[in-house]
Short mmCIF file of C-alpha atoms in Angstrom, two decimals:
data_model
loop_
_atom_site.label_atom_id
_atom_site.label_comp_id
_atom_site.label_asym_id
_atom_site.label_seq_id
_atom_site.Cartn_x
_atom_site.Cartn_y
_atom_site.Cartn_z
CA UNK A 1 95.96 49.97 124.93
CA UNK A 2 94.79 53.09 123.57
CA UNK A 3 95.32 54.75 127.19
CA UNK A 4 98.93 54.31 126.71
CA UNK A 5 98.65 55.31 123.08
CA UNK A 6 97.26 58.10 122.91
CA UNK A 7 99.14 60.41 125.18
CA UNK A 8 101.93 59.28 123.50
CA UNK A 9 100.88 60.03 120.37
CA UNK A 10 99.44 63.40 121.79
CA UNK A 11 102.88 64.63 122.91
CA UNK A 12 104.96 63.12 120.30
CA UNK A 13 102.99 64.90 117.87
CA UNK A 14 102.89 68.64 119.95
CA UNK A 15 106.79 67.67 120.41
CA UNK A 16 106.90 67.53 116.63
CA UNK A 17 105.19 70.54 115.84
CA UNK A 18 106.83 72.74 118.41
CA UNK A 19 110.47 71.61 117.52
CA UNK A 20 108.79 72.44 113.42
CA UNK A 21 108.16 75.82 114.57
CA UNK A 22 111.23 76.39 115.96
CA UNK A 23 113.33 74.90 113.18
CA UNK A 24 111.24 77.32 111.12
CA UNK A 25 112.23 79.76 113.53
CA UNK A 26 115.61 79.13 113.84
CA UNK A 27 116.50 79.27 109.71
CA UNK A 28 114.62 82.92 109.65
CA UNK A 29 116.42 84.27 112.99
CA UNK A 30 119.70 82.75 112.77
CA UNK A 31 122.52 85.08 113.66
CA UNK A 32 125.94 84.54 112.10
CA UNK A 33 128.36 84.53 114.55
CA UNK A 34 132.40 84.17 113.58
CA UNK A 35 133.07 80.68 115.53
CA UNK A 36 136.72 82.34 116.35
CA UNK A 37 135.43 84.99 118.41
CA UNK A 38 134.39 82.13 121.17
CA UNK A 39 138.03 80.78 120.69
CA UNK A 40 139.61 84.11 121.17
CA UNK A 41 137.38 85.22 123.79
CA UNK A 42 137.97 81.78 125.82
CA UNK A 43 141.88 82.71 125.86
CA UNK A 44 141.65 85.66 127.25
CA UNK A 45 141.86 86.29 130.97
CA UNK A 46 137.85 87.52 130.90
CA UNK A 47 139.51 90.43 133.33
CA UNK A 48 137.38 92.64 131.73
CA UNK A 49 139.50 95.32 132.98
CA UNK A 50 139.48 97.24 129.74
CA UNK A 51 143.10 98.07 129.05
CA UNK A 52 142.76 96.88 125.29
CA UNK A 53 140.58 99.89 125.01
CA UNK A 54 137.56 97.88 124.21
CA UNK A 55 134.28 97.21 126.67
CA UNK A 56 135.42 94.13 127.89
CA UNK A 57 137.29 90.87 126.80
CA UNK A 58 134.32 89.65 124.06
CA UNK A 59 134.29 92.77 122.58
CA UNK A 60 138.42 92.75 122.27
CA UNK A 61 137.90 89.23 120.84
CA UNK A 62 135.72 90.40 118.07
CA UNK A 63 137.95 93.51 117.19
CA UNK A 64 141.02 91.09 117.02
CA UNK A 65 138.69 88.89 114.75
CA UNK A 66 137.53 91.37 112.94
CA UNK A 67 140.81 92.52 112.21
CA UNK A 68 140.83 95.68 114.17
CA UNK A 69 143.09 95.39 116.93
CA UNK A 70 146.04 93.77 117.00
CA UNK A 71 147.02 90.09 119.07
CA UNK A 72 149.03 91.19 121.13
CA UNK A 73 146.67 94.35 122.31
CA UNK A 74 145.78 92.43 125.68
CA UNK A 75 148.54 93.74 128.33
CA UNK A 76 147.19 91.40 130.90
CA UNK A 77 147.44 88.59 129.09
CA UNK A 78 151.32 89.22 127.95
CA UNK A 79 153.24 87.00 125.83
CA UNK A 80 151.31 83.72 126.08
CA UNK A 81 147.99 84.81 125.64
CA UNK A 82 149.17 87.06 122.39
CA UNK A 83 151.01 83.84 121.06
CA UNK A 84 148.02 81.55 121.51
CA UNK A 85 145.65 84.22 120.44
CA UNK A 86 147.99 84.51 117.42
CA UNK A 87 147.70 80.81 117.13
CA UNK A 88 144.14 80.82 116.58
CA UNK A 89 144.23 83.24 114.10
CA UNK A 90 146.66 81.53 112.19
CA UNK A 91 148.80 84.64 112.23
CA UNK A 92 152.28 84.99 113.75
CA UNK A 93 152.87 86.23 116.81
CA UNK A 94 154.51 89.74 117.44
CA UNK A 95 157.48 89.92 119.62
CA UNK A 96 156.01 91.33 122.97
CA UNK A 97 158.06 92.43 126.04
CA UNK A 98 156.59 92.28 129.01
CA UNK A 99 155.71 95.59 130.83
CA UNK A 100 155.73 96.78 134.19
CA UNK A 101 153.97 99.21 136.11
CA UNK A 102 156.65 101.55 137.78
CA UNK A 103 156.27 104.39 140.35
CA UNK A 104 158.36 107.29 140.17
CA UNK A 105 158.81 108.63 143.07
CA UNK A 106 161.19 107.97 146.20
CA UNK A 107 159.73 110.37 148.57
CA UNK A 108 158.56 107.70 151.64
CA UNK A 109 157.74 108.85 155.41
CA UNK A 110 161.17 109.93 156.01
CA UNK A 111 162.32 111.01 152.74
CA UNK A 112 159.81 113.64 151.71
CA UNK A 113 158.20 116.39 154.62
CA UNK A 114 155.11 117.05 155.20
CA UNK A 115 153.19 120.12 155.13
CA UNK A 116 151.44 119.77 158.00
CA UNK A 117 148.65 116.93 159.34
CA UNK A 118 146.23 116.20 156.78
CA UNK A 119 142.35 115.44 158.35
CA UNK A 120 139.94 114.53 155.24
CA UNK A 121 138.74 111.58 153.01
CA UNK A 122 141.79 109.64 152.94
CA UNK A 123 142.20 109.11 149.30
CA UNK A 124 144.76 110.50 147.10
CA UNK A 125 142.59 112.56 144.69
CA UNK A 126 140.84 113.78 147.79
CA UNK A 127 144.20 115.03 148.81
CA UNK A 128 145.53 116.02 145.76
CA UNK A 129 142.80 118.45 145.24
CA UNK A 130 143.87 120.93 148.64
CA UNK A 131 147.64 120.42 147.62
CA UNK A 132 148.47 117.21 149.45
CA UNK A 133 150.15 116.76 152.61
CA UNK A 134 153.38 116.63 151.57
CA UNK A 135 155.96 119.70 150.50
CA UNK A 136 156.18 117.96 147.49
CA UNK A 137 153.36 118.83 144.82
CA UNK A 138 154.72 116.23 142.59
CA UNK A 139 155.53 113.40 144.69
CA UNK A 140 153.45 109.98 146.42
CA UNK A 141 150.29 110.83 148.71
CA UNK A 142 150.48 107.65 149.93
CA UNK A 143 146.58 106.97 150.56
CA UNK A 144 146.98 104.12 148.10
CA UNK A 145 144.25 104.90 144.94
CA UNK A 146 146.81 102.31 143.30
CA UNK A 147 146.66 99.61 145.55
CA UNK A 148 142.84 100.23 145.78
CA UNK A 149 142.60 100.46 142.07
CA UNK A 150 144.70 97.22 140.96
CA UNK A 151 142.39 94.55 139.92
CA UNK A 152 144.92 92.39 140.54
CA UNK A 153 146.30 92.36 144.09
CA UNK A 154 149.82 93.18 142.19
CA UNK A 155 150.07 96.09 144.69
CA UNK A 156 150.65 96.82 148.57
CA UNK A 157 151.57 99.77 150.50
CA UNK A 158 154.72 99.36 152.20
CA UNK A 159 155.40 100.63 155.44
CA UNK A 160 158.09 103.31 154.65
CA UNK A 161 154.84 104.99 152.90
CA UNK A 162 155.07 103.68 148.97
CA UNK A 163 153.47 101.01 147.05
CA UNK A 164 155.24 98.45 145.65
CA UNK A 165 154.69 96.86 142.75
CA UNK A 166 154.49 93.07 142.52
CA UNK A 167 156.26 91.81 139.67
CA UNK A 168 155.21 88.87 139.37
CA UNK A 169 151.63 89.93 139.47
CA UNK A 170 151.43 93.08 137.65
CA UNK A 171 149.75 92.58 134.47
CA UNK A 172 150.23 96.31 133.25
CA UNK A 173 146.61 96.73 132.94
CA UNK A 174 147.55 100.39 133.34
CA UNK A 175 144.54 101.29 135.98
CA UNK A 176 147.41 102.66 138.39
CA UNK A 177 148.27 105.03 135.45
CA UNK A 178 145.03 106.24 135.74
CA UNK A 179 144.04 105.94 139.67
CA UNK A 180 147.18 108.16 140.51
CA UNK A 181 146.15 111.92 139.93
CA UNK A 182 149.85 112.59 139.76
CA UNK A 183 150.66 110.33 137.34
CA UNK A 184 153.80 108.55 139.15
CA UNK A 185 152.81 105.59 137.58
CA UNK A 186 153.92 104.80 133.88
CA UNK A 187 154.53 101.28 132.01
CA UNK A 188 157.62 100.32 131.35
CA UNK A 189 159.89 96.99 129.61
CA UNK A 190 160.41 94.90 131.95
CA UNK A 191 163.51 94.57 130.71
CA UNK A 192 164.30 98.46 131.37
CA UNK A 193 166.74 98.88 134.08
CA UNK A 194 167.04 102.25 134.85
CA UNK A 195 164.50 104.66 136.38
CA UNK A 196 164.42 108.04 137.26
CA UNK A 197 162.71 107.57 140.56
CA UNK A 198 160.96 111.35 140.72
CA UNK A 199 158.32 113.95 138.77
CA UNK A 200 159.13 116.81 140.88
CA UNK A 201 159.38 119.76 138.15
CA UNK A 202 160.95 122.34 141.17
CA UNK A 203 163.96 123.97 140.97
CA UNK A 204 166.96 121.71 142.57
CA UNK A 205 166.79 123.80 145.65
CA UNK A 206 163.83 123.42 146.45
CA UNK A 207 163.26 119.92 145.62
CA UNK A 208 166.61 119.61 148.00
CA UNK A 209 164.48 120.93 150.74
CA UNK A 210 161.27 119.10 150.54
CA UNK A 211 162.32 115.66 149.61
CA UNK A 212 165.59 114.03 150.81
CA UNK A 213 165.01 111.57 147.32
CA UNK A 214 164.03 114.17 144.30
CA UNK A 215 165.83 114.81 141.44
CA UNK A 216 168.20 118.02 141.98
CA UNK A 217 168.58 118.58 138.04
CA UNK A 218 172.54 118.22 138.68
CA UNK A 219 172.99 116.44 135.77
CA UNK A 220 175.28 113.77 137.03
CA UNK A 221 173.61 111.30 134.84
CA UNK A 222 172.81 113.44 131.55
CA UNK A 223 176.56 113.56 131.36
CA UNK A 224 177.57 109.95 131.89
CA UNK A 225 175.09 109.22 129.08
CA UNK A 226 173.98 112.09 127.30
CA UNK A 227 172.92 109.99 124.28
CA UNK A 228 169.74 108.47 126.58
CA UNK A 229 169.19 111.47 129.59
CA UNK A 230 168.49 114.66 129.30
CA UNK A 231 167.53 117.15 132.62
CA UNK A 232 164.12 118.47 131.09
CA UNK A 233 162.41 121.15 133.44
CA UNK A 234 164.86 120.42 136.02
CA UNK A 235 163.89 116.74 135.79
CA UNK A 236 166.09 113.72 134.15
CA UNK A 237 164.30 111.66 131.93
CA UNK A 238 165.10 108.66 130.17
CA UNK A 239 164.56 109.61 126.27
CA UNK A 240 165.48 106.04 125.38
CA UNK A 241 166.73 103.48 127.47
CA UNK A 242 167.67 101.38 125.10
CA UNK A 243 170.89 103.77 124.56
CA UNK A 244 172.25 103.63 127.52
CA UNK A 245 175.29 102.31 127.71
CA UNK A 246 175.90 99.31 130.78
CA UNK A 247 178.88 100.44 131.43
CA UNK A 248 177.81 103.91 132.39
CA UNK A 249 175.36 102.50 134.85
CA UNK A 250 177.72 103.20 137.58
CA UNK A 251 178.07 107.11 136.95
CA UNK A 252 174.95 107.14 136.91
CA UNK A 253 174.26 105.71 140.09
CA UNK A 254 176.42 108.14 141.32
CA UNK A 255 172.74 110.37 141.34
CA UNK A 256 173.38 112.25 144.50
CA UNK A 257 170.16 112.02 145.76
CA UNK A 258 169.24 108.84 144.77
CA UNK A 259 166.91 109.99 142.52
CA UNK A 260 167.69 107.53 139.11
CA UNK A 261 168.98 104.19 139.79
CA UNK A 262 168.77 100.47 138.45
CA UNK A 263 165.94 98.93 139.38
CA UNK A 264 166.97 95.67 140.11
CA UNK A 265 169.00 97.01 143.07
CA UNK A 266 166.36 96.80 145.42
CA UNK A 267 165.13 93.69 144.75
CA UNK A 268 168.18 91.80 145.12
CA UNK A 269 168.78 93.78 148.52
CA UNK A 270 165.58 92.44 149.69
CA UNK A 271 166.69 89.02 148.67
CA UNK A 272 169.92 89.13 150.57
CA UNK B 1 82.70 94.28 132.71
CA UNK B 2 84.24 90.53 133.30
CA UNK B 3 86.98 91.09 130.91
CA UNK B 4 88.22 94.44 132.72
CA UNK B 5 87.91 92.99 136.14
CA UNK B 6 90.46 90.38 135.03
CA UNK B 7 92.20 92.27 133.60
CA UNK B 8 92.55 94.97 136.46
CA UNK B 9 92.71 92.13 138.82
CA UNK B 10 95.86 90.33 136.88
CA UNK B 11 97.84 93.72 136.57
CA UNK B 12 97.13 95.27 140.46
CA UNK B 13 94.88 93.15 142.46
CA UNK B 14 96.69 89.71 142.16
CA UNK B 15 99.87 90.51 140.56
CA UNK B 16 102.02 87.73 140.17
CA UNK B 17 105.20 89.15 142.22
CA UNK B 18 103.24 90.62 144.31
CA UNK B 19 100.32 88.17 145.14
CA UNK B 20 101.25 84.88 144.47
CA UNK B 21 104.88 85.50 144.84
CA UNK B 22 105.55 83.58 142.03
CA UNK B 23 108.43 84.34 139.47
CA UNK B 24 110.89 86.31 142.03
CA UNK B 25 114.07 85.33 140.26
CA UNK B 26 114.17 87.82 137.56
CA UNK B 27 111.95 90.30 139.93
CA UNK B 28 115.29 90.34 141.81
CA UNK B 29 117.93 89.77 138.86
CA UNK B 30 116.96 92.08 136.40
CA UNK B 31 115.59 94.71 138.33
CA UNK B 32 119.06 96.75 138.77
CA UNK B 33 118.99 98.65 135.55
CA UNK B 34 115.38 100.37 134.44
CA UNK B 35 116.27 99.24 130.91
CA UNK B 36 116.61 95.96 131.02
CA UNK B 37 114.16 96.01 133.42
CA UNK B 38 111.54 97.37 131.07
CA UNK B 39 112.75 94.36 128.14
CA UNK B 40 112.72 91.56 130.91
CA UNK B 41 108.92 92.62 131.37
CA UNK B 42 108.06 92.81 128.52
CA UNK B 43 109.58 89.44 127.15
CA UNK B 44 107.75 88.16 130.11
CA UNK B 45 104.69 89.65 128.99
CA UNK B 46 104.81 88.19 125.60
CA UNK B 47 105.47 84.95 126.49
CA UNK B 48 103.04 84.88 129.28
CA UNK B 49 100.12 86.27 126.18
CA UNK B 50 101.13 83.95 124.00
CA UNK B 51 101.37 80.73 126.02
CA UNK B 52 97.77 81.53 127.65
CA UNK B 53 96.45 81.43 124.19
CA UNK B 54 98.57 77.97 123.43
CA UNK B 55 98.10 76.37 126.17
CA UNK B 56 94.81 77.25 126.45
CA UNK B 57 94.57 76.06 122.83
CA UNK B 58 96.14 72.75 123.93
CA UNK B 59 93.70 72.18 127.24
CA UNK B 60 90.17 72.70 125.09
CA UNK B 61 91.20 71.10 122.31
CA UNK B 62 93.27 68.48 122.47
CA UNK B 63 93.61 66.99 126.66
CA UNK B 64 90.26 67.45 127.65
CA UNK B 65 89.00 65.72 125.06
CA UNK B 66 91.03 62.99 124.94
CA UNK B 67 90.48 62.71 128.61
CA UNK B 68 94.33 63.64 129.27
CA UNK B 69 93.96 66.25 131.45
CA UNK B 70 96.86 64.97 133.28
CA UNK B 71 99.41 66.22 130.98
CA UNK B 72 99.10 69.20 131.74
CA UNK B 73 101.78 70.00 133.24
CA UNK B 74 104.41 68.35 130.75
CA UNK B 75 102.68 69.63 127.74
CA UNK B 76 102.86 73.15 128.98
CA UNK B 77 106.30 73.02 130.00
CA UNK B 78 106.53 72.28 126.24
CA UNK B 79 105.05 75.41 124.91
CA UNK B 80 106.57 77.55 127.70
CA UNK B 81 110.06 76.09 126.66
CA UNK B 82 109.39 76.41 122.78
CA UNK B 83 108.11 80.04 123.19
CA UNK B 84 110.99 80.77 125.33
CA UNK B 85 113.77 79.38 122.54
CA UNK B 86 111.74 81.66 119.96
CA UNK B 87 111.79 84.94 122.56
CA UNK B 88 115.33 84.66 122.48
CA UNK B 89 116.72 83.81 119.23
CA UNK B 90 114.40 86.93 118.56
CA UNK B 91 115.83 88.78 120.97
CA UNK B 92 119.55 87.97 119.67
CA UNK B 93 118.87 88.53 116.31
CA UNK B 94 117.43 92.24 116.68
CA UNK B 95 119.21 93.24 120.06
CA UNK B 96 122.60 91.97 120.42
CA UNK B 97 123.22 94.32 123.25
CA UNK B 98 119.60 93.47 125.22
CA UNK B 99 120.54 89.96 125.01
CA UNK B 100 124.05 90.41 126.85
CA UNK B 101 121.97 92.63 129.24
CA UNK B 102 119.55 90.07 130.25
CA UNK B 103 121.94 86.93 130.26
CA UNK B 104 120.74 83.71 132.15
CA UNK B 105 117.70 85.44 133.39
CA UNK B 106 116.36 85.29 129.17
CA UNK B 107 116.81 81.52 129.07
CA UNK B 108 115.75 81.44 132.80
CA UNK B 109 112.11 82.28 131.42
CA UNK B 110 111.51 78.90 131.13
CA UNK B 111 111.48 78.49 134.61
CA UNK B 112 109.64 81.17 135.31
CA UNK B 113 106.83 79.86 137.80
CA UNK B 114 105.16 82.68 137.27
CA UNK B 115 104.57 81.60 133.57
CA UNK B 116 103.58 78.33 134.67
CA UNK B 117 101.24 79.27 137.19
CA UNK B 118 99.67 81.19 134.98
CA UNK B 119 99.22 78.41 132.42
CA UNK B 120 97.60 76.25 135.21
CA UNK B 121 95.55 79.14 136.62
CA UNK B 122 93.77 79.54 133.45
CA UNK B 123 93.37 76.17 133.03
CA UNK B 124 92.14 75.81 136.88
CA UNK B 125 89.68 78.74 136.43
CA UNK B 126 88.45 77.37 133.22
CA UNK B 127 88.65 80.68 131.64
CA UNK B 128 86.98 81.13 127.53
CA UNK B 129 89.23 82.02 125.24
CA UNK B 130 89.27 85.85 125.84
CA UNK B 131 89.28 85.63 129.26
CA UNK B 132 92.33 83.62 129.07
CA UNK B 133 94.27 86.36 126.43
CA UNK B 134 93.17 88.90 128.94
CA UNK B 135 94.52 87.60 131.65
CA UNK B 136 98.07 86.01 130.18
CA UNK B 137 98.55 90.03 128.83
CA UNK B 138 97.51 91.56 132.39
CA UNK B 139 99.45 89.13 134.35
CA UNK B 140 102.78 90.19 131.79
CA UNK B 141 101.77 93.78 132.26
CA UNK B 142 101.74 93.04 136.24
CA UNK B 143 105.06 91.73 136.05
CA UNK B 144 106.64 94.13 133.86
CA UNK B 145 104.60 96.99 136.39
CA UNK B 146 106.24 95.47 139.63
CA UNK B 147 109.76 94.91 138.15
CA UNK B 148 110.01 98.16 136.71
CA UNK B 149 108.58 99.95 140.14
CA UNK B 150 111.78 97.55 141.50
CA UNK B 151 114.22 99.03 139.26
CA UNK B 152 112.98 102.58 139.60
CA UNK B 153 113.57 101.95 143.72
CA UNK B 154 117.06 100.20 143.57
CA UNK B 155 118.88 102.66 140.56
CA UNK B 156 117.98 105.15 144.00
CA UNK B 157 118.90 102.24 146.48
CA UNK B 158 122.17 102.93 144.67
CA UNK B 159 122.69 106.41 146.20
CA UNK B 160 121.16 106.05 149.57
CA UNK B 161 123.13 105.79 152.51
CA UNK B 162 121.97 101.78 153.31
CA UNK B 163 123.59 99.78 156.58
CA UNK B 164 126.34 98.14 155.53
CA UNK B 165 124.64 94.38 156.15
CA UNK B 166 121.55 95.51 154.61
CA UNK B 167 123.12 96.26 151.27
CA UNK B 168 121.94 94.29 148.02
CA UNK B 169 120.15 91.35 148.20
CA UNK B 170 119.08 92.59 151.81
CA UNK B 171 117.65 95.47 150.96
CA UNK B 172 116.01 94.50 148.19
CA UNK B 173 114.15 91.75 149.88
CA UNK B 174 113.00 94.48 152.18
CA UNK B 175 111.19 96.73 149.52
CA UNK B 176 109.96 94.00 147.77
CA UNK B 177 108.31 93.00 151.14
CA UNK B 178 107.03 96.60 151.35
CA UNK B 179 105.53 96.78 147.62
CA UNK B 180 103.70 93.51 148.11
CA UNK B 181 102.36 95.53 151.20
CA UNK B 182 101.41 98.45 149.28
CA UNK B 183 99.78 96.22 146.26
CA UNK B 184 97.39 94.55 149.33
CA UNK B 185 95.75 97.84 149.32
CA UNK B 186 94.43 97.10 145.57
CA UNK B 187 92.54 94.27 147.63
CA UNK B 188 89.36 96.33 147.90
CA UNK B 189 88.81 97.02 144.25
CA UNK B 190 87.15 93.69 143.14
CA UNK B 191 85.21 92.05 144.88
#
């Protein structure tokens, strides 16, 4: 009998005073940890991409706990993640619109010229640093940084030489913003339907001759709606789309060059 | 002189990783970064001292008296998983940041064969009391000495120009291979 006992009784009782110790342990160490934090950090898409401006998605969780960032300051996540973020917090939900990542530029293979052949690291910043190979200094490389830099396979390189964006996967994380040293990328509403399609800051001549797609600075479309476009360093841009008036859309589009357009356009075309 | 000799013997001689090839896991998942490198060891190397003293405490004193001797194992995975709990709610409470760093490889301690081997070893060997706190703080420091020589080579790894099917878990396999080489040249210094 007591061969059965007593190991029993042996480990029961070093059980017992291990588990004491770490009870004891446990009161003196314990770290107080918001419970919400794991709720918020579960919703989110744990992308860790870092477009909140925080480290990662925990650390975004315990800013939003902590009060310091906003619910709806995860891009990737959009509307449903703000909303159930929002949820957990017991706080309402801000309005969000979706955004978009948008390139501005038209100038493909057969729009825009090239300088000459260009033999080095194929990358845009690579290029970008000896001028690029195109006539336009403002305009697409095309050796794809984006497409290389979207976590999210939301962009390809199309064969007329552009990437296209992927609406229905773009998250507007923003790291095409910041792969593309010259800056064609920018976030927009989703619900914007105008672009100005070019960054070129040359003179309309000159833009004329290096790019069959850049903005000429005509100002076709600053005068159809001078409320929302303005030709800025002989560049349109788009103060505020929200002003611009729907019926004007098709003076606009009357852009010689092609250069500012609705956005939409092309999609349906593809469609068709 | 017996003291050193373990002691020597524990850190160079017949370091864990090295020698007995025990405890590889970590060796190989926390040896990217020096940092946490350096904190892996040396939570290692505190629960290694500490559950040489324990469980030597537990093998003198209470099974071989009783004539238990063969619960050995069990009641050392006991202290090994009790000291492990206490490393890292220690580790949580004063190092948030460490404690993300070392992830599933802190819990993961309890695993450790190393750890266990050297709870047997000692009670194999039937090392005294000092021998045994000797040897559980050499073996740590052995540990901590190989996985920080790891880090060290793969933070370079990072910048060398490796075959493409060699890199990561190839190449590390491959200097580890090559350190426990080098560490067999420690072979002549006990005898």
């Amino acid at each position: 009998m007591t061969e059965i006992l007593v190991p029993i009784i042996t480990m029961t009782a070093l059980g017992f005073l291990f588990s004491l110790g770490l009870v004891f342990a446990y009161r003196k160490l314990k770290v107080y940890e918001d419970p919400r934090i794991e709720q918020v950090s579960a919703i989110l898409p744990q992308a860790n991409c870092g477009a909140c401006g925080y480290a990662g998605c925990r650390a975004f969780a315990e800013a939003v706990v902590k009060g310091e960032a906003a619910p709806d300051g995860c891009p990737v996540g959009g509307e449903e993640v703000t909303a159930q973020v929002a949820a957990a917090l017991g706080v309402k939900a801000p309005e969000v619109i979706k955004k978009i990542a948008r390139l501005h530029c038209r100038g493909s293979h057969e729009a825009a010229k090239n300088r000459g052949p260009y033999i080095g690291i194929s990358t845009c910043h690579a290029a970008h640093l000896i001028g690029g190979n195109k006539q336009c200094s403002f305009g697409c490389l095309h050796f794809g940084d984006c497409v290389r830099a979207c976590p999210f396979d939301a962009l390809y390189m199309a064969e007329e030489g552009l990437p296209v964006v992927r609406e229905d996967k773009c998250t507007a994380c923003g790291k095409c913003v910041d792969a593309c040293p010259r800056n064609l990328f920018e976030l927009h509403p989703f619900t914007q339907e105008i672009i100005v399609y070019c960054r070129s800051k040359d003179r309309g001549a000159t833009s004329r001759k290096v790019c069959k797609n850049a903005c000429i600075a005509c100002g076709i479309c600053s005068r159809a709606c001078p409320d929302a476009i303005v030709i800025e360093n002989n560049l349109a841009v788009i103060t505020d789309y929200k002003k611009i008036d729907p019926e004007k859309i098709p003076d606009i589009e009357k852009c010689p060059t092609a250069a500012i357009g609705r956005l939409h356009k092309e999609k349906k075309e593809d469609e068709g | 002189m017996e003291l050193v000799a373990i002691f020597i013997s524990a850190i160079l001689v017949n370091n864990f990783v090295l020698y007995y090839f025990l405890g590889i896991c970590p060796f190989l998942g926390v040896s990217k970064k020096i940092d946490s490198a350096i904190s892996m060891g040396l939570a290692v190397t505190f629960v290694m001292t500490i559950t040489a003293v324990v469980s030597w405490a537990i093998n003198n004193w209470i099974l071989i008296p009783h004539g238990l001797d063969y619960l050995k194992i069990v009641s050392f995975i006991l202290v090994i998983a009790s000291l492990v709990q206490l490393v890292e709610m220690f580790i949580r409470k004063v190092s948030p940041p460490l404690y993300q760093a070392l992830g599933i490889y802190l819990p993961l301690i309890t695993t450790n064969c190393a750890i266990m081997g050297l709870a047997l070893l000692v009670a194999l060997r039937e090392y005294g009391f000092a021998e045994a706190v000797v040897f559980g703080l050499g073996s740590g420091l052995g540990f901590t000495l190989a996985i920080i020589l790891m880090a060290a080579i793969r933070e370079q790894l990072d910048l060398a120009d490796i075959p493409e099917p060699l890199k990561g878990a190839g190449i590390s396999l491959i200097v580890a291979s090559i350190m426990a080489l080098a560490f067999m040249g420690f072979i002549g210094m006990i005898k």
